[in-house]
mmCIF file of C-alpha atoms and ligand atoms in Angstrom:
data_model
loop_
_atom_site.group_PDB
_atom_site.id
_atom_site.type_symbol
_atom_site.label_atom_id
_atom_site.label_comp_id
_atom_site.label_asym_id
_atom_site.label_seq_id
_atom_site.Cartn_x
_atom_site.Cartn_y
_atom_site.Cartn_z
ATOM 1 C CA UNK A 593 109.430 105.278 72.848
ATOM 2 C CA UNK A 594 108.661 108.638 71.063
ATOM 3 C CA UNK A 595 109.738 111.652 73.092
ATOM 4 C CA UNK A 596 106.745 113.762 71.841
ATOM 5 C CA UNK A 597 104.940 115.819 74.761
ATOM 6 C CA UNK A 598 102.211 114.172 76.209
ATOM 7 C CA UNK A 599 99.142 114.432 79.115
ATOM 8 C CA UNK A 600 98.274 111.566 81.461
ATOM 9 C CA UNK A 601 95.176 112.676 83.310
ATOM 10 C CA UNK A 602 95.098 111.574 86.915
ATOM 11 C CA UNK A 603 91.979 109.280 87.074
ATOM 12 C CA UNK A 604 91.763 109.584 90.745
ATOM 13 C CA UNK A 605 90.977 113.195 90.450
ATOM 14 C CA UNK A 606 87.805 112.554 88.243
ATOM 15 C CA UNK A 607 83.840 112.691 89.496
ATOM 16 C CA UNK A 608 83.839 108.770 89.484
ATOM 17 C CA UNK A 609 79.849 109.077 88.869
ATOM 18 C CA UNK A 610 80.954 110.742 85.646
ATOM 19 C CA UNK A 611 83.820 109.074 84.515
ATOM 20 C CA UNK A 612 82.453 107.728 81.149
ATOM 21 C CA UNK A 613 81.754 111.585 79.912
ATOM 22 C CA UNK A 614 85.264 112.204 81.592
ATOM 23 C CA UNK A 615 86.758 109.456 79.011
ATOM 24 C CA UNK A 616 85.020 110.798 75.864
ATOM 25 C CA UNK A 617 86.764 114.055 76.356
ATOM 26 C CA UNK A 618 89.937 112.890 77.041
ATOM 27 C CA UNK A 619 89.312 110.699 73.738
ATOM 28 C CA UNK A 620 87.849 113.559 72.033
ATOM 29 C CA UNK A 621 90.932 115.930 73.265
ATOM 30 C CA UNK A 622 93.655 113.178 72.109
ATOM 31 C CA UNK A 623 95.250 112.612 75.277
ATOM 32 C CA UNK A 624 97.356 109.973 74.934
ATOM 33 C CA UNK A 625 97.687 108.011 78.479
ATOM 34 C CA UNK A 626 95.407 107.763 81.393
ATOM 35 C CA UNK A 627 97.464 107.738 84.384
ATOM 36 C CA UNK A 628 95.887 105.510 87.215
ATOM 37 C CA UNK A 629 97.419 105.470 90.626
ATOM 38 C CA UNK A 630 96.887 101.818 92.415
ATOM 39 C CA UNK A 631 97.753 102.109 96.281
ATOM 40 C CA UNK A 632 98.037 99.891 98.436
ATOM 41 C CA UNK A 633 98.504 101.019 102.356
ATOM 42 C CA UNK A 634 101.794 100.150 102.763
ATOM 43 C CA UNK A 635 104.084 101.840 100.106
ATOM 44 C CA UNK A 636 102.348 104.797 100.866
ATOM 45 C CA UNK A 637 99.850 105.829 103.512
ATOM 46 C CA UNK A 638 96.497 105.574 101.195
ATOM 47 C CA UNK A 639 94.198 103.390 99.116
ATOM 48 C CA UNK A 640 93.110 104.143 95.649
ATOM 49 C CA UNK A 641 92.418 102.639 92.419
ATOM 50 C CA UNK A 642 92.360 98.632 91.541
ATOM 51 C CA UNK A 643 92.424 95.328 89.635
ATOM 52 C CA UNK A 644 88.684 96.086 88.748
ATOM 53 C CA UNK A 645 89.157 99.448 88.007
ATOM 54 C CA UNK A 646 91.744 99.518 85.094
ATOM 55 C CA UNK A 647 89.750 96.359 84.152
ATOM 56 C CA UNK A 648 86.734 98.651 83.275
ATOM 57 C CA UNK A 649 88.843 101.507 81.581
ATOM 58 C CA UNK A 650 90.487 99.117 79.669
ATOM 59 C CA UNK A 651 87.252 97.572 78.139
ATOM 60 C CA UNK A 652 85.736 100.930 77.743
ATOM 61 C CA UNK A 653 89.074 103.114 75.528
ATOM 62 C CA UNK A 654 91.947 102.517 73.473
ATOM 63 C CA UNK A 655 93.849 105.008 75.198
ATOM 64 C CA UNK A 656 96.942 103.536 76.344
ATOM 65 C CA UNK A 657 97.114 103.289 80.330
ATOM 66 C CA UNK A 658 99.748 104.452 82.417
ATOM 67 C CA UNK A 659 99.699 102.457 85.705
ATOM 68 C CA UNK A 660 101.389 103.892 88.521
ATOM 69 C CA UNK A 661 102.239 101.339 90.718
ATOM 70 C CA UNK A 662 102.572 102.433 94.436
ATOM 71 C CA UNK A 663 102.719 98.976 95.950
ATOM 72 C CA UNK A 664 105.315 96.678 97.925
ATOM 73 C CA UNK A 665 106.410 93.965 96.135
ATOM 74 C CA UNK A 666 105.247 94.361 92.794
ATOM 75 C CA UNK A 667 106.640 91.781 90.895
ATOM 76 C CA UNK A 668 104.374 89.388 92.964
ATOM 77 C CA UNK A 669 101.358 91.374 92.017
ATOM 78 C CA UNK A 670 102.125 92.259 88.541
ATOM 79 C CA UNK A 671 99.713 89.222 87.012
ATOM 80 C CA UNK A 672 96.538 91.035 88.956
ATOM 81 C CA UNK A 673 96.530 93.860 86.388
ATOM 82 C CA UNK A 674 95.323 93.430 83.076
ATOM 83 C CA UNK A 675 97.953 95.329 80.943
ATOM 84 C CA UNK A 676 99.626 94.994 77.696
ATOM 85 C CA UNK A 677 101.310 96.287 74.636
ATOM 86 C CA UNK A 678 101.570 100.216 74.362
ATOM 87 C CA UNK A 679 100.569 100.870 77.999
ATOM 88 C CA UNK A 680 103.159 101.832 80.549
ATOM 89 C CA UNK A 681 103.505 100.690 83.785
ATOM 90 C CA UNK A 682 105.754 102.181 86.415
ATOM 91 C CA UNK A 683 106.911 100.260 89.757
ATOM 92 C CA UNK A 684 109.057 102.347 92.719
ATOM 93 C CA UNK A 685 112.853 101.558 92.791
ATOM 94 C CA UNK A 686 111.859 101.733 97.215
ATOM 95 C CA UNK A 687 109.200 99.153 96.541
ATOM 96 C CA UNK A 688 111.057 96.014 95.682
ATOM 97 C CA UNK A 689 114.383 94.276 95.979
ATOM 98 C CA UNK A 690 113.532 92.843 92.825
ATOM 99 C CA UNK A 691 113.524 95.666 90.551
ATOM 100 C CA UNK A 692 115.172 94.275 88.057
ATOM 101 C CA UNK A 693 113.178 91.052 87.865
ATOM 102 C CA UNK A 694 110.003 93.028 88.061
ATOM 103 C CA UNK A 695 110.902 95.365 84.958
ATOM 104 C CA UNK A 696 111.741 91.859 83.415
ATOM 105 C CA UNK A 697 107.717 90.557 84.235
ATOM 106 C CA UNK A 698 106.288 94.132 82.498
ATOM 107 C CA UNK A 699 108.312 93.752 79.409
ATOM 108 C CA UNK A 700 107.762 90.440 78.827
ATOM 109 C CA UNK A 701 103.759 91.199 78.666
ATOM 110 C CA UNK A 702 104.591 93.893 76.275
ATOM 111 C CA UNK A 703 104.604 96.767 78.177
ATOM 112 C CA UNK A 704 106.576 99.360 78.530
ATOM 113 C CA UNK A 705 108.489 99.554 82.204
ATOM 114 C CA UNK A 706 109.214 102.909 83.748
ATOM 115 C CA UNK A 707 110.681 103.077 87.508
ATOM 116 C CA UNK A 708 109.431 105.669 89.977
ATOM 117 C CA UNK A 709 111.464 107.581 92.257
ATOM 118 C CA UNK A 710 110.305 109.311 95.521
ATOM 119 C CA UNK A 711 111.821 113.088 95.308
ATOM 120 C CA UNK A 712 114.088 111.490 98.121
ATOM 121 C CA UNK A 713 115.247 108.704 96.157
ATOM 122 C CA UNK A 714 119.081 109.551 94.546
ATOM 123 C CA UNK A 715 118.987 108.583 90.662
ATOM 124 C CA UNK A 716 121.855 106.037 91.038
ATOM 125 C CA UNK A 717 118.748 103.405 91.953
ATOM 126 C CA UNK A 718 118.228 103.491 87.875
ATOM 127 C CA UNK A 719 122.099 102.044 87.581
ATOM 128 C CA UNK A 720 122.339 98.800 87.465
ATOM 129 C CA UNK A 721 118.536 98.961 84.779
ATOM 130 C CA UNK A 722 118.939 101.691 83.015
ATOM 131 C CA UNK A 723 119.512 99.652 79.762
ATOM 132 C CA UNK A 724 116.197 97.884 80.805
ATOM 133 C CA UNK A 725 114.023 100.930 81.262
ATOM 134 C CA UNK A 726 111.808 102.599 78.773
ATOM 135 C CA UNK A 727 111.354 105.779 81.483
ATOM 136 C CA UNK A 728 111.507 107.073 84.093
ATOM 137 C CA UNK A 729 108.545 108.531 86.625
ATOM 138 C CA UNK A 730 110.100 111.313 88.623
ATOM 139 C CA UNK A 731 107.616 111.856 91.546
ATOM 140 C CA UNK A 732 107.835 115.989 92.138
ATOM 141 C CA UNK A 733 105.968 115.762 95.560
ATOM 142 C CA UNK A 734 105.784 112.344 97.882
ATOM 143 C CA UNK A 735 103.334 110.293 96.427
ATOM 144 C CA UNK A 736 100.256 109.360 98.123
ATOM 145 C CA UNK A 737 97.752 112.209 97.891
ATOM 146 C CA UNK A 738 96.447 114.775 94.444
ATOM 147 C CA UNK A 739 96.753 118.219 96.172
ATOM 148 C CA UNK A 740 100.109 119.155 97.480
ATOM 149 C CA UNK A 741 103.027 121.519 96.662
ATOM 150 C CA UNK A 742 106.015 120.879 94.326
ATOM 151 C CA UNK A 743 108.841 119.681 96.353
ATOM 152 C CA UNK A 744 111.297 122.463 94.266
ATOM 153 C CA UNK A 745 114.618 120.159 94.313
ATOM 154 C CA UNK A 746 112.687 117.800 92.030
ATOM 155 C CA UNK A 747 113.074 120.050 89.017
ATOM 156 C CA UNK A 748 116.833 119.559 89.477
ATOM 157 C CA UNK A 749 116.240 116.088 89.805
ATOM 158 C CA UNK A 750 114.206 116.157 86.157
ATOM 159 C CA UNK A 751 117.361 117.768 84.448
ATOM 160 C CA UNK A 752 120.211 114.942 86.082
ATOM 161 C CA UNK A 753 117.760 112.130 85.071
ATOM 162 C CA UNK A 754 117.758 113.374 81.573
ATOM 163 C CA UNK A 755 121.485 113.793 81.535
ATOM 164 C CA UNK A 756 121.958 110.481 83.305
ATOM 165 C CA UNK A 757 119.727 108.896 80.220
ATOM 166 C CA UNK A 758 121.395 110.737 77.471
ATOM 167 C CA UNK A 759 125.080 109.539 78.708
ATOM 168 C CA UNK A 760 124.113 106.541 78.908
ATOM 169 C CA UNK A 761 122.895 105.826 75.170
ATOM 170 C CA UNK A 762 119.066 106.066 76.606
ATOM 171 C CA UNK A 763 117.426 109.151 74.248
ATOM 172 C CA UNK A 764 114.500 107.977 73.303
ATOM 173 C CA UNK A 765 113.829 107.115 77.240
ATOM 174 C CA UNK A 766 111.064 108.939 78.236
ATOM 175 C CA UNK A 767 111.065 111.092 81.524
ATOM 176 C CA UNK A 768 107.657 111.580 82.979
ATOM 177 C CA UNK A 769 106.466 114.477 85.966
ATOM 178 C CA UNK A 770 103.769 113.524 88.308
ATOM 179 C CA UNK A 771 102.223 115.957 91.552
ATOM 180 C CA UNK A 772 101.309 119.240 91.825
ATOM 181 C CA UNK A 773 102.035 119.341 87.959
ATOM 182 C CA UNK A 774 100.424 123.157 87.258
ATOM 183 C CA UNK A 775 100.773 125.098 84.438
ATOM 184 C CA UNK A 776 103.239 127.279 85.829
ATOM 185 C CA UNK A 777 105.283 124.003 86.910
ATOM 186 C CA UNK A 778 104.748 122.140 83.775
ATOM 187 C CA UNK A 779 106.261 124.802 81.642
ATOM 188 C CA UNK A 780 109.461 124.479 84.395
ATOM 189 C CA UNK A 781 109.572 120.899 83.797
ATOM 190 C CA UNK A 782 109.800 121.028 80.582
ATOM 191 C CA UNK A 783 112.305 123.181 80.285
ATOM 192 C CA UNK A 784 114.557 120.450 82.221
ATOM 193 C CA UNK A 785 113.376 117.169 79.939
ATOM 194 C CA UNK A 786 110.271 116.141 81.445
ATOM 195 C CA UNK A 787 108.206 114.287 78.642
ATOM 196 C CA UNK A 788 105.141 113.237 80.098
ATOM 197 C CA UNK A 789 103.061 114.945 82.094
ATOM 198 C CA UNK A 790 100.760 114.223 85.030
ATOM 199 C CA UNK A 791 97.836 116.395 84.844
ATOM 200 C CA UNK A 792 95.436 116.623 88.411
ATOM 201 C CA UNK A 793 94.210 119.070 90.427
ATOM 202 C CA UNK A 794 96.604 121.334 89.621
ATOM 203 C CA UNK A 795 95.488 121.323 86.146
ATOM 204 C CA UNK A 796 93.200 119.065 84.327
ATOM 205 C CA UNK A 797 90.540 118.966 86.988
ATOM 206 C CA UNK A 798 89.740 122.662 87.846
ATOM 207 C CA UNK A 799 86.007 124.042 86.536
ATOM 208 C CA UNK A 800 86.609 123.101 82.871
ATOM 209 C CA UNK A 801 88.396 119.786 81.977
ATOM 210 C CA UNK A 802 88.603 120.667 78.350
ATOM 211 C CA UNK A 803 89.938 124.204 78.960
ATOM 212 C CA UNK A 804 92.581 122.502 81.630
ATOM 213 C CA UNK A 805 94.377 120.268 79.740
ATOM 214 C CA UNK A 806 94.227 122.985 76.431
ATOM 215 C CA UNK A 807 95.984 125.361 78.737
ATOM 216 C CA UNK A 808 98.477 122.244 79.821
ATOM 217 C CA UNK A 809 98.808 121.369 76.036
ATOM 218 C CA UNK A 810 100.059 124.984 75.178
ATOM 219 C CA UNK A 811 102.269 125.242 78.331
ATOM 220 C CA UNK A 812 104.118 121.889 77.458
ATOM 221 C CA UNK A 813 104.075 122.819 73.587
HETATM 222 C C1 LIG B 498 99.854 110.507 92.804
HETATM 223 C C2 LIG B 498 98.934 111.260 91.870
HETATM 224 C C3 LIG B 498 98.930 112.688 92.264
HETATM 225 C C4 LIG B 498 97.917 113.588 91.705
HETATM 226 C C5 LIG B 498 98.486 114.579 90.787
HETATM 227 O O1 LIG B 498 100.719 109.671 92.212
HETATM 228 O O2 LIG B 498 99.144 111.023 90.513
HETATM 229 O O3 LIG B 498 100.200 113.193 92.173
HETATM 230 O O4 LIG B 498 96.800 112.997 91.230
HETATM 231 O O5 LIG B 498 97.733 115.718 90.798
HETATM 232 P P1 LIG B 498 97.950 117.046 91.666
HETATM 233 O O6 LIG B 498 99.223 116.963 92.399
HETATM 234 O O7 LIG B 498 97.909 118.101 90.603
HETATM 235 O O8 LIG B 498 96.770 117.085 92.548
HETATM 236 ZN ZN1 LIG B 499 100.649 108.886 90.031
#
């Protein structure tokens, strides 16, 4: 995967009465992934986003998606979502005892297979498939809710995953930052290897989208 910066707008953050005029900017502004978090109650303590729902954004853009996965189990629920080649799907290391077999199920539809880890989660979860990963989703607050602080050792975190991927033969592994990703924190996460960035409320979805994710383009430049 190509280690160029890139934006991943948080679709839960958008007016969902508005989200077609939300998707021509973000197609007019070349973002290149649209981030949507699926929840399900368990994993963490929310609901969000769906089957139908990345059903409809796929039919209506190109962009690739980036499905963030914040289910139990997902290699039993992997066949619900309609994904494929040059999207990115990302499943929690906590989620499964199966991660392995579940990284297996999104590369063999073409995708590419990031695992998530919680900002309590030690890196040595990636061991044993780090030659099966094309990222890694480094959660830099507890995932369930847009809105919250940076949890500050995650920044550390960034720069040991990168190292971690480097030793072990993995540079063009991609290493991508989602929560409270700001400008101010963007440019710090950067700084440490972070690739791909999350944009929300901290960014993206303030009065102007457009002018949000030029000021997140030039802070991750
Ligand atoms: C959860 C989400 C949130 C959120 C990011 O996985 O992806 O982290 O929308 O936006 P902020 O933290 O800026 O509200
Ligand atoms: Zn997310």
């Amino acid at each position: 995967m190509s280690r160029g910066k890139s934006i991943s707008p948080s679709l839960m953050c958008c007016d969902f009465l508005a989200l077609e005029k939300y998707i021509s900017v973000f197609e007019k502004e070349n973002i290149e992934y649209l981030h949507i978090d699926v929840m399900d109650g368990e994993f963490v303590p929310n609901f969000t986003l769906g089957t139908d729902f990345v059903k409809q954004i796929k039919k209506c853009t190109q962009i690739p998606l980036d499905l963030h996965l914040m289910i139990n189990n997902p290699e039993t629920k992997l066949d619900f979502f309609d994904f494929g080649k040059n999207d990115i799907v990302s499943i929690h290391a906590e989620a499964t005892r199966h991660l392995h077999l579940a990284l297996q199920k999104i590369k063999n539809r073409g995708a590419k297979a990031f695992v998530a880890i919680n900002p309590g989660t030690p890196i040595y979860v990636l061991e044993e498939v780090v030659d099966d990963i094309d990222g890694v989703l480094v959660m830099t607050v507890n995932p369930g809710f847009a809105g919250q602080k940076l949890v500050p050792s995650t920044l550390k975190k960034i720069a040991k995953v990168r190292k971690y991927l480097d030793e072990n033969g993995k540079i063009d592994a991609v290493i991508e930052v989602d929560g409270n990703v700001s400008i101010e924190n963007a440019k710090l996460m950067k700084e440490v290897g972070a690739d791909i960035f999350v944009g929300g409320t901290s960014s993206i979805f303030k009065d102007n989208i457009s002018e949000g994710i030029c000021n997140l383009r030039h802070a991750i430049m």
